Amino acid sequence: MGRIYRDKRWVEFREEVVGLDGDACVRCGRTSPEVVLQAHHKTYEKGKAPWEYAPSACDTLCKGCHAREHGIIRPSDGWSLCAEEDLGGLHGECECCGTAIRYVYVLEHQGWEPISVGTVCCDNLTGTTVATEHRRGLERRRRFICSKRWKPCPTGLSIKHRKWLEVRIERDNGAFRVYMNNVAGNKRFKTENSAKGFVFDVIETGDARKFAVNHPLRSVYV
């Protein structure tokens, strides 16, 4: 096989393909001498020599992109997020860069096993900011739960959100119950922090506005 790709006819054909693609990788856009450019066959036909194809049947790829195309090395894009987890500390390791991570993002890609990565690698591999936004949301939620604005009250804890919302968390038969502007919620929470987390979610989504005194839907919840 190595001898075939040293054949003069292949060398000339490869140069023709690379020239038609502007001497650049069609995936990443890099050029020689920064990278080694190769001709990639989109399809193969039994019995044909590599140079017996039309140039349109080939693409110019750098060595790295060519390897990814054939599944030799892990793709650097096209991944999608399928799950995430907060380990509570730097107890995990990114399978992409080896960094210790707390927030684990599980990515999937057609033809590859799922991988677990950290925030930066997740954003790089998916081409999004989904991990960064998710992590910011988790940190914001944690700060709310630990906020010093939670104050003891005769029946539990309370917090004021802006001028129109007062929230209380009261113990109820071994569980915790949330009150918003004296409107009792139906859910029971095992821990105080899980109740606080629920309050954060309601405020964050805008649903807390339904409990404002002058909100037209407030009577539905009273």
PDB file of N, CA, C and O in Angstrom, residues 63-114:
ATOM      1  N   LYS A  63      -3.706  16.164   7.660  1.00  0.00           N
ATOM      2  CA  LYS A  63      -3.483  14.825   8.213  1.00  0.00           C
ATOM      3  C   LYS A  63      -4.387  14.551   9.412  1.00  0.00           C
ATOM      4  O   LYS A  63      -4.933  13.452   9.564  1.00  0.00           O
ATOM      5  N   GLY A  64      -4.565  15.568  10.272  1.00  0.00           N
ATOM      6  CA  GLY A  64      -5.408  15.391  11.456  1.00  0.00           C
ATOM      7  C   GLY A  64      -6.869  15.201  11.104  1.00  0.00           C
ATOM      8  O   GLY A  64      -7.531  14.289  11.611  1.00  0.00           O
ATOM      9  N   CYS A  65      -7.403  16.057  10.227  1.00  0.00           N
ATOM     10  CA  CYS A  65      -8.811  15.943   9.826  1.00  0.00           C
ATOM     11  C   CYS A  65      -9.046  14.645   9.062  1.00  0.00           C
ATOM     12  O   CYS A  65     -10.127  14.042   9.155  1.00  0.00           O
ATOM     13  N   HIS A  66      -8.046  14.217   8.299  1.00  0.00           N
ATOM     14  CA  HIS A  66      -8.163  12.965   7.555  1.00  0.00           C
ATOM     15  C   HIS A  66      -8.272  11.788   8.520  1.00  0.00           C
ATOM     16  O   HIS A  66      -9.088  10.868   8.320  1.00  0.00           O
ATOM     17  N   ALA A  67      -7.481  11.816   9.585  1.00  0.00           N
ATOM     18  CA  ALA A  67      -7.534  10.749  10.583  1.00  0.00           C
ATOM     19  C   ALA A  67      -8.896  10.726  11.276  1.00  0.00           C
ATOM     20  O   ALA A  67      -9.467   9.654  11.530  1.00  0.00           O
ATOM     21  N   ARG A  68      -9.429  11.900  11.573  1.00  0.00           N
ATOM     22  CA  ARG A  68     -10.746  11.957  12.206  1.00  0.00           C
ATOM     23  C   ARG A  68     -11.817  11.416  11.275  1.00  0.00           C
ATOM     24  O   ARG A  68     -12.764  10.746  11.701  1.00  0.00           O
ATOM     25  N   GLU A  69     -11.692  11.742   9.998  1.00  0.00           N
ATOM     26  CA  GLU A  69     -12.665  11.295   9.004  1.00  0.00           C
ATOM     27  C   GLU A  69     -12.749   9.767   8.964  1.00  0.00           C
ATOM     28  O   GLU A  69     -13.820   9.186   8.774  1.00  0.00           O
ATOM     29  N   HIS A  70     -11.635   9.110   9.182  1.00  0.00           N
ATOM     30  CA  HIS A  70     -11.594   7.646   9.126  1.00  0.00           C
ATOM     31  C   HIS A  70     -11.686   6.999  10.510  1.00  0.00           C
ATOM     32  O   HIS A  70     -11.469   5.800  10.658  1.00  0.00           O
ATOM     33  N   GLY A  71     -12.000   7.826  11.532  1.00  0.00           N
ATOM     34  CA  GLY A  71     -12.207   7.273  12.866  1.00  0.00           C
ATOM     35  C   GLY A  71     -10.950   6.846  13.580  1.00  0.00           C
ATOM     36  O   GLY A  71     -11.004   6.059  14.521  1.00  0.00           O
ATOM     37  N   ILE A  72      -9.804   7.359  13.143  1.00  0.00           N
ATOM     38  CA  ILE A  72      -8.542   6.973  13.775  1.00  0.00           C
ATOM     39  C   ILE A  72      -8.321   7.759  15.067  1.00  0.00           C
ATOM     40  O   ILE A  72      -7.835   7.232  16.061  1.00  0.00           O
ATOM     41  N   ILE A  73      -8.686   9.037  15.047  1.00  0.00           N
ATOM     42  CA  ILE A  73      -8.602   9.844  16.262  1.00  0.00           C
ATOM     43  C   ILE A  73      -9.961  10.489  16.522  1.00  0.00           C
ATOM     44  O   ILE A  73     -10.771  10.660  15.620  1.00  0.00           O
ATOM     45  N   ARG A  74     -10.216  10.826  17.765  1.00  0.00           N
ATOM     46  CA  ARG A  74     -11.511  11.358  18.180  1.00  0.00           C
ATOM     47  C   ARG A  74     -11.840  12.671  17.455  1.00  0.00           C
ATOM     48  O   ARG A  74     -10.991  13.557  17.373  1.00  0.00           O
ATOM     49  N   PRO A  75     -13.061  12.826  16.939  1.00  0.00           N
ATOM     50  CA  PRO A  75     -13.452  14.076  16.264  1.00  0.00           C
ATOM     51  C   PRO A  75     -13.357  15.269  17.217  1.00  0.00           C
ATOM     52  O   PRO A  75     -13.593  15.142  18.421  1.00  0.00           O
ATOM     53  N   SER A  76     -13.012  16.422  16.679  1.00  0.00           N
ATOM     54  CA  SER A  76     -12.881  17.628  17.501  1.00  0.00           C
ATOM     55  C   SER A  76     -14.123  18.514  17.431  1.00  0.00           C
ATOM     56  O   SER A  76     -14.155  19.577  18.037  1.00  0.00           O
ATOM     57  N   ASP A  77     -15.142  18.072  16.707  1.00  0.00           N
ATOM     58  CA  ASP A  77     -16.397  18.828  16.655  1.00  0.00           C
ATOM     59  C   ASP A  77     -17.539  17.857  16.376  1.00  0.00           C
ATOM     60  O   ASP A  77     -17.340  16.657  16.228  1.00  0.00           O
ATOM     61  N   GLY A  78     -18.753  18.394  16.341  1.00  0.00           N
ATOM     62  CA  GLY A  78     -19.914  17.562  16.038  1.00  0.00           C
ATOM     63  C   GLY A  78     -20.454  16.761  17.210  1.00  0.00           C
ATOM     64  O   GLY A  78     -21.336  15.915  17.030  1.00  0.00           O
ATOM     65  N   TRP A  79     -19.952  17.022  18.420  1.00  0.00           N
ATOM     66  CA  TRP A  79     -20.443  16.311  19.609  1.00  0.00           C
ATOM     67  C   TRP A  79     -21.698  16.989  20.144  1.00  0.00           C
ATOM     68  O   TRP A  79     -21.902  18.190  19.947  1.00  0.00           O
ATOM     69  N   SER A  80     -22.541  16.239  20.834  1.00  0.00           N
ATOM     70  CA  SER A  80     -23.738  16.808  21.455  1.00  0.00           C
ATOM     71  C   SER A  80     -23.833  16.371  22.913  1.00  0.00           C
ATOM     72  O   SER A  80     -23.413  15.262  23.269  1.00  0.00           O
ATOM     73  N   LEU A  81     -24.380  17.257  23.737  1.00  0.00           N
ATOM     74  CA  LEU A  81     -24.490  17.002  25.175  1.00  0.00           C
ATOM     75  C   LEU A  81     -25.686  16.096  25.450  1.00  0.00           C
ATOM     76  O   LEU A  81     -26.781  16.346  24.957  1.00  0.00           O
ATOM     77  N   CYS A  82     -25.464  15.043  26.241  1.00  0.00           N
ATOM     78  CA  CYS A  82     -26.580  14.150  26.567  1.00  0.00           C
ATOM     79  C   CYS A  82     -26.839  14.049  28.072  1.00  0.00           C
ATOM     80  O   CYS A  82     -27.902  13.580  28.480  1.00  0.00           O
ATOM     81  N   ALA A  83     -25.887  14.475  28.913  1.00  0.00           N
ATOM     82  CA  ALA A  83     -26.095  14.421  30.364  1.00  0.00           C
ATOM     83  C   ALA A  83     -25.051  15.282  31.057  1.00  0.00           C
ATOM     84  O   ALA A  83     -24.001  15.593  30.486  1.00  0.00           O
ATOM     85  N   GLU A  84     -25.356  15.692  32.292  1.00  0.00           N
ATOM     86  CA  GLU A  84     -24.382  16.433  33.086  1.00  0.00           C
ATOM     87  C   GLU A  84     -24.530  16.043  34.546  1.00  0.00           C
ATOM     88  O   GLU A  84     -25.563  15.543  34.973  1.00  0.00           O
ATOM     89  N   GLU A  85     -23.460  16.274  35.321  1.00  0.00           N
ATOM     90  CA  GLU A  85     -23.462  15.901  36.737  1.00  0.00           C
ATOM     91  C   GLU A  85     -22.510  16.800  37.505  1.00  0.00           C
ATOM     92  O   GLU A  85     -21.428  17.139  37.021  1.00  0.00           O
ATOM     93  N   ASP A  86     -22.922  17.181  38.719  1.00  0.00           N
ATOM     94  CA  ASP A  86     -22.073  17.941  39.634  1.00  0.00           C
ATOM     95  C   ASP A  86     -21.530  16.957  40.667  1.00  0.00           C
ATOM     96  O   ASP A  86     -22.283  16.387  41.450  1.00  0.00           O
ATOM     97  N   LEU A  87     -20.216  16.749  40.664  1.00  0.00           N
ATOM     98  CA  LEU A  87     -19.596  15.787  41.572  1.00  0.00           C
ATOM     99  C   LEU A  87     -19.371  16.360  42.969  1.00  0.00           C
ATOM    100  O   LEU A  87     -18.948  15.644  43.868  1.00  0.00           O
ATOM    101  N   GLY A  88     -19.607  17.665  43.122  1.00  0.00           N
ATOM    102  CA  GLY A  88     -19.441  18.291  44.429  1.00  0.00           C
ATOM    103  C   GLY A  88     -18.012  18.650  44.772  1.00  0.00           C
ATOM    104  O   GLY A  88     -17.742  19.193  45.839  1.00  0.00           O
ATOM    105  N   GLY A  89     -17.074  18.365  43.915  1.00  0.00           N
ATOM    106  CA  GLY A  89     -15.658  18.667  44.123  1.00  0.00           C
ATOM    107  C   GLY A  89     -14.879  18.186  42.910  1.00  0.00           C
ATOM    108  O   GLY A  89     -15.449  17.602  41.978  1.00  0.00           O
ATOM    109  N   LEU A  90     -13.577  18.415  42.920  1.00  0.00           N
ATOM    110  CA  LEU A  90     -12.746  18.021  41.774  1.00  0.00           C
ATOM    111  C   LEU A  90     -12.443  16.525  41.820  1.00  0.00           C
ATOM    112  O   LEU A  90     -11.297  16.098  41.971  1.00  0.00           O
ATOM    113  N   HIS A  91     -13.485  15.731  41.652  1.00  0.00           N
ATOM    114  CA  HIS A  91     -13.360  14.286  41.792  1.00  0.00           C
ATOM    115  C   HIS A  91     -13.345  13.556  40.450  1.00  0.00           C
ATOM    116  O   HIS A  91     -13.184  12.333  40.418  1.00  0.00           O
ATOM    117  N   GLY A  92     -13.529  14.286  39.354  1.00  0.00           N
ATOM    118  CA  GLY A  92     -13.535  13.663  38.043  1.00  0.00           C
ATOM    119  C   GLY A  92     -12.349  14.096  37.214  1.00  0.00           C
ATOM    120  O   GLY A  92     -11.553  14.951  37.621  1.00  0.00           O
ATOM    121  N   GLU A  93     -12.205  13.469  36.048  1.00  0.00           N
ATOM    122  CA  GLU A  93     -11.112  13.819  35.135  1.00  0.00           C
ATOM    123  C   GLU A  93     -11.656  13.911  33.714  1.00  0.00           C
ATOM    124  O   GLU A  93     -12.351  13.004  33.252  1.00  0.00           O
ATOM    125  N   CYS A  94     -11.356  15.024  33.041  1.00  0.00           N
ATOM    126  CA  CYS A  94     -11.802  15.222  31.662  1.00  0.00           C
ATOM    127  C   CYS A  94     -11.111  14.192  30.762  1.00  0.00           C
ATOM    128  O   CYS A  94      -9.883  14.071  30.770  1.00  0.00           O
ATOM    129  N   GLU A  95     -11.899  13.454  29.993  1.00  0.00           N
ATOM    130  CA  GLU A  95     -11.339  12.440  29.105  1.00  0.00           C
ATOM    131  C   GLU A  95     -10.694  13.052  27.864  1.00  0.00           C
ATOM    132  O   GLU A  95     -10.043  12.343  27.100  1.00  0.00           O
ATOM    133  N   CYS A  96     -10.869  14.354  27.696  1.00  0.00           N
ATOM    134  CA  CYS A  96     -10.278  15.021  26.533  1.00  0.00           C
ATOM    135  C   CYS A  96      -8.911  15.624  26.859  1.00  0.00           C
ATOM    136  O   CYS A  96      -7.949  15.416  26.136  1.00  0.00           O
ATOM    137  N   CYS A  97      -8.832  16.371  27.978  1.00  0.00           N
ATOM    138  CA  CYS A  97      -7.576  17.053  28.294  1.00  0.00           C
ATOM    139  C   CYS A  97      -6.914  16.573  29.583  1.00  0.00           C
ATOM    140  O   CYS A  97      -5.805  16.992  29.905  1.00  0.00           O
ATOM    141  N   GLY A  98      -7.608  15.730  30.365  1.00  0.00           N
ATOM    142  CA  GLY A  98      -7.016  15.184  31.585  1.00  0.00           C
ATOM    143  C   GLY A  98      -7.111  16.072  32.800  1.00  0.00           C
ATOM    144  O   GLY A  98      -6.587  15.742  33.863  1.00  0.00           O
ATOM    145  N   THR A  99      -7.798  17.225  32.688  1.00  0.00           N
ATOM    146  CA  THR A  99      -7.920  18.155  33.806  1.00  0.00           C
ATOM    147  C   THR A  99      -8.883  17.612  34.863  1.00  0.00           C
ATOM    148  O   THR A  99      -9.879  16.969  34.530  1.00  0.00           O
ATOM    149  N   ALA A 100      -8.582  17.872  36.139  1.00  0.00           N
ATOM    150  CA  ALA A 100      -9.503  17.504  37.216  1.00  0.00           C
ATOM    151  C   ALA A 100     -10.751  18.370  37.102  1.00  0.00           C
ATOM    152  O   ALA A 100     -10.664  19.588  36.909  1.00  0.00           O
ATOM    153  N   ILE A 101     -11.925  17.768  37.207  1.00  0.00           N
ATOM    154  CA  ILE A 101     -13.172  18.510  37.007  1.00  0.00           C
ATOM    155  C   ILE A 101     -14.190  18.185  38.093  1.00  0.00           C
ATOM    156  O   ILE A 101     -14.198  17.090  38.653  1.00  0.00           O
ATOM    157  N   ARG A 102     -15.045  19.156  38.358  1.00  0.00           N
ATOM    158  CA  ARG A 102     -16.190  18.961  39.247  1.00  0.00           C
ATOM    159  C   ARG A 102     -17.464  18.743  38.440  1.00  0.00           C
ATOM    160  O   ARG A 102     -18.247  17.851  38.725  1.00  0.00           O
ATOM    161  N   TYR A 103     -17.643  19.585  37.418  1.00  0.00           N
ATOM    162  CA  TYR A 103     -18.841  19.491  36.583  1.00  0.00           C
ATOM    163  C   TYR A 103     -18.544  18.593  35.388  1.00  0.00           C
ATOM    164  O   TYR A 103     -17.671  18.893  34.571  1.00  0.00           O
ATOM    165  N   VAL A 104     -19.269  17.483  35.294  1.00  0.00           N
ATOM    166  CA  VAL A 104     -19.026  16.488  34.250  1.00  0.00           C
ATOM    167  C   VAL A 104     -20.114  16.593  33.186  1.00  0.00           C
ATOM    168  O   VAL A 104     -21.309  16.598  33.506  1.00  0.00           O
ATOM    169  N   TYR A 105     -19.691  16.670  31.927  1.00  0.00           N
ATOM    170  CA  TYR A 105     -20.623  16.717  30.799  1.00  0.00           C
ATOM    171  C   TYR A 105     -20.376  15.498  29.919  1.00  0.00           C
ATOM    172  O   TYR A 105     -19.261  15.273  29.457  1.00  0.00           O
ATOM    173  N   VAL A 106     -21.410  14.721  29.711  1.00  0.00           N
ATOM    174  CA  VAL A 106     -21.303  13.509  28.896  1.00  0.00           C
ATOM    175  C   VAL A 106     -21.711  13.852  27.470  1.00  0.00           C
ATOM    176  O   VAL A 106     -22.830  14.326  27.232  1.00  0.00           O
ATOM    177  N   LEU A 107     -20.799  13.615  26.533  1.00  0.00           N
ATOM    178  CA  LEU A 107     -21.030  13.949  25.132  1.00  0.00           C
ATOM    179  C   LEU A 107     -21.139  12.684  24.299  1.00  0.00           C
ATOM    180  O   LEU A 107     -20.521  11.662  24.607  1.00  0.00           O
ATOM    181  N   GLU A 108     -21.912  12.768  23.218  1.00  0.00           N
ATOM    182  CA  GLU A 108     -22.037  11.639  22.308  1.00  0.00           C
ATOM    183  C   GLU A 108     -21.780  12.092  20.877  1.00  0.00           C
ATOM    184  O   GLU A 108     -21.974  13.257  20.532  1.00  0.00           O
ATOM    185  N   HIS A 109     -21.325  11.152  20.067  1.00  0.00           N
ATOM    186  CA  HIS A 109     -20.994  11.421  18.664  1.00  0.00           C
ATOM    187  C   HIS A 109     -21.215  10.127  17.890  1.00  0.00           C
ATOM    188  O   HIS A 109     -20.843   9.047  18.357  1.00  0.00           O
ATOM    189  N   GLN A 110     -21.827  10.246  16.735  1.00  0.00           N
ATOM    190  CA  GLN A 110     -22.128   9.051  15.953  1.00  0.00           C
ATOM    191  C   GLN A 110     -20.851   8.256  15.650  1.00  0.00           C
ATOM    192  O   GLN A 110     -19.876   8.795  15.143  1.00  0.00           O
ATOM    193  N   GLY A 111     -20.901   6.988  15.989  1.00  0.00           N
ATOM    194  CA  GLY A 111     -19.767   6.111  15.707  1.00  0.00           C
ATOM    195  C   GLY A 111     -18.710   6.079  16.786  1.00  0.00           C
ATOM    196  O   GLY A 111     -17.715   5.362  16.658  1.00  0.00           O
ATOM    197  N   TRP A 112     -18.917   6.845  17.879  1.00  0.00           N
ATOM    198  CA  TRP A 112     -17.927   6.893  18.965  1.00  0.00           C
ATOM    199  C   TRP A 112     -18.597   6.609  20.299  1.00  0.00           C
ATOM    200  O   TRP A 112     -19.786   6.887  20.489  1.00  0.00           O
ATOM    201  N   GLU A 113     -17.813   6.094  21.229  1.00  0.00           N
ATOM    202  CA  GLU A 113     -18.312   5.895  22.582  1.00  0.00           C
ATOM    203  C   GLU A 113     -18.493   7.257  23.251  1.00  0.00           C
ATOM    204  O   GLU A 113     -17.730   8.195  22.989  1.00  0.00           O
ATOM    205  N   PRO A 114     -19.507   7.411  24.120  1.00  0.00           N
ATOM    206  CA  PRO A 114     -19.670   8.671  24.855  1.00  0.00           C
ATOM    207  C   PRO A 114     -18.422   8.986  25.676  1.00  0.00           C
ATOM    208  O   PRO A 114     -17.730   8.078  26.137  1.00  0.00           O
TER     209      PRO A 114
END
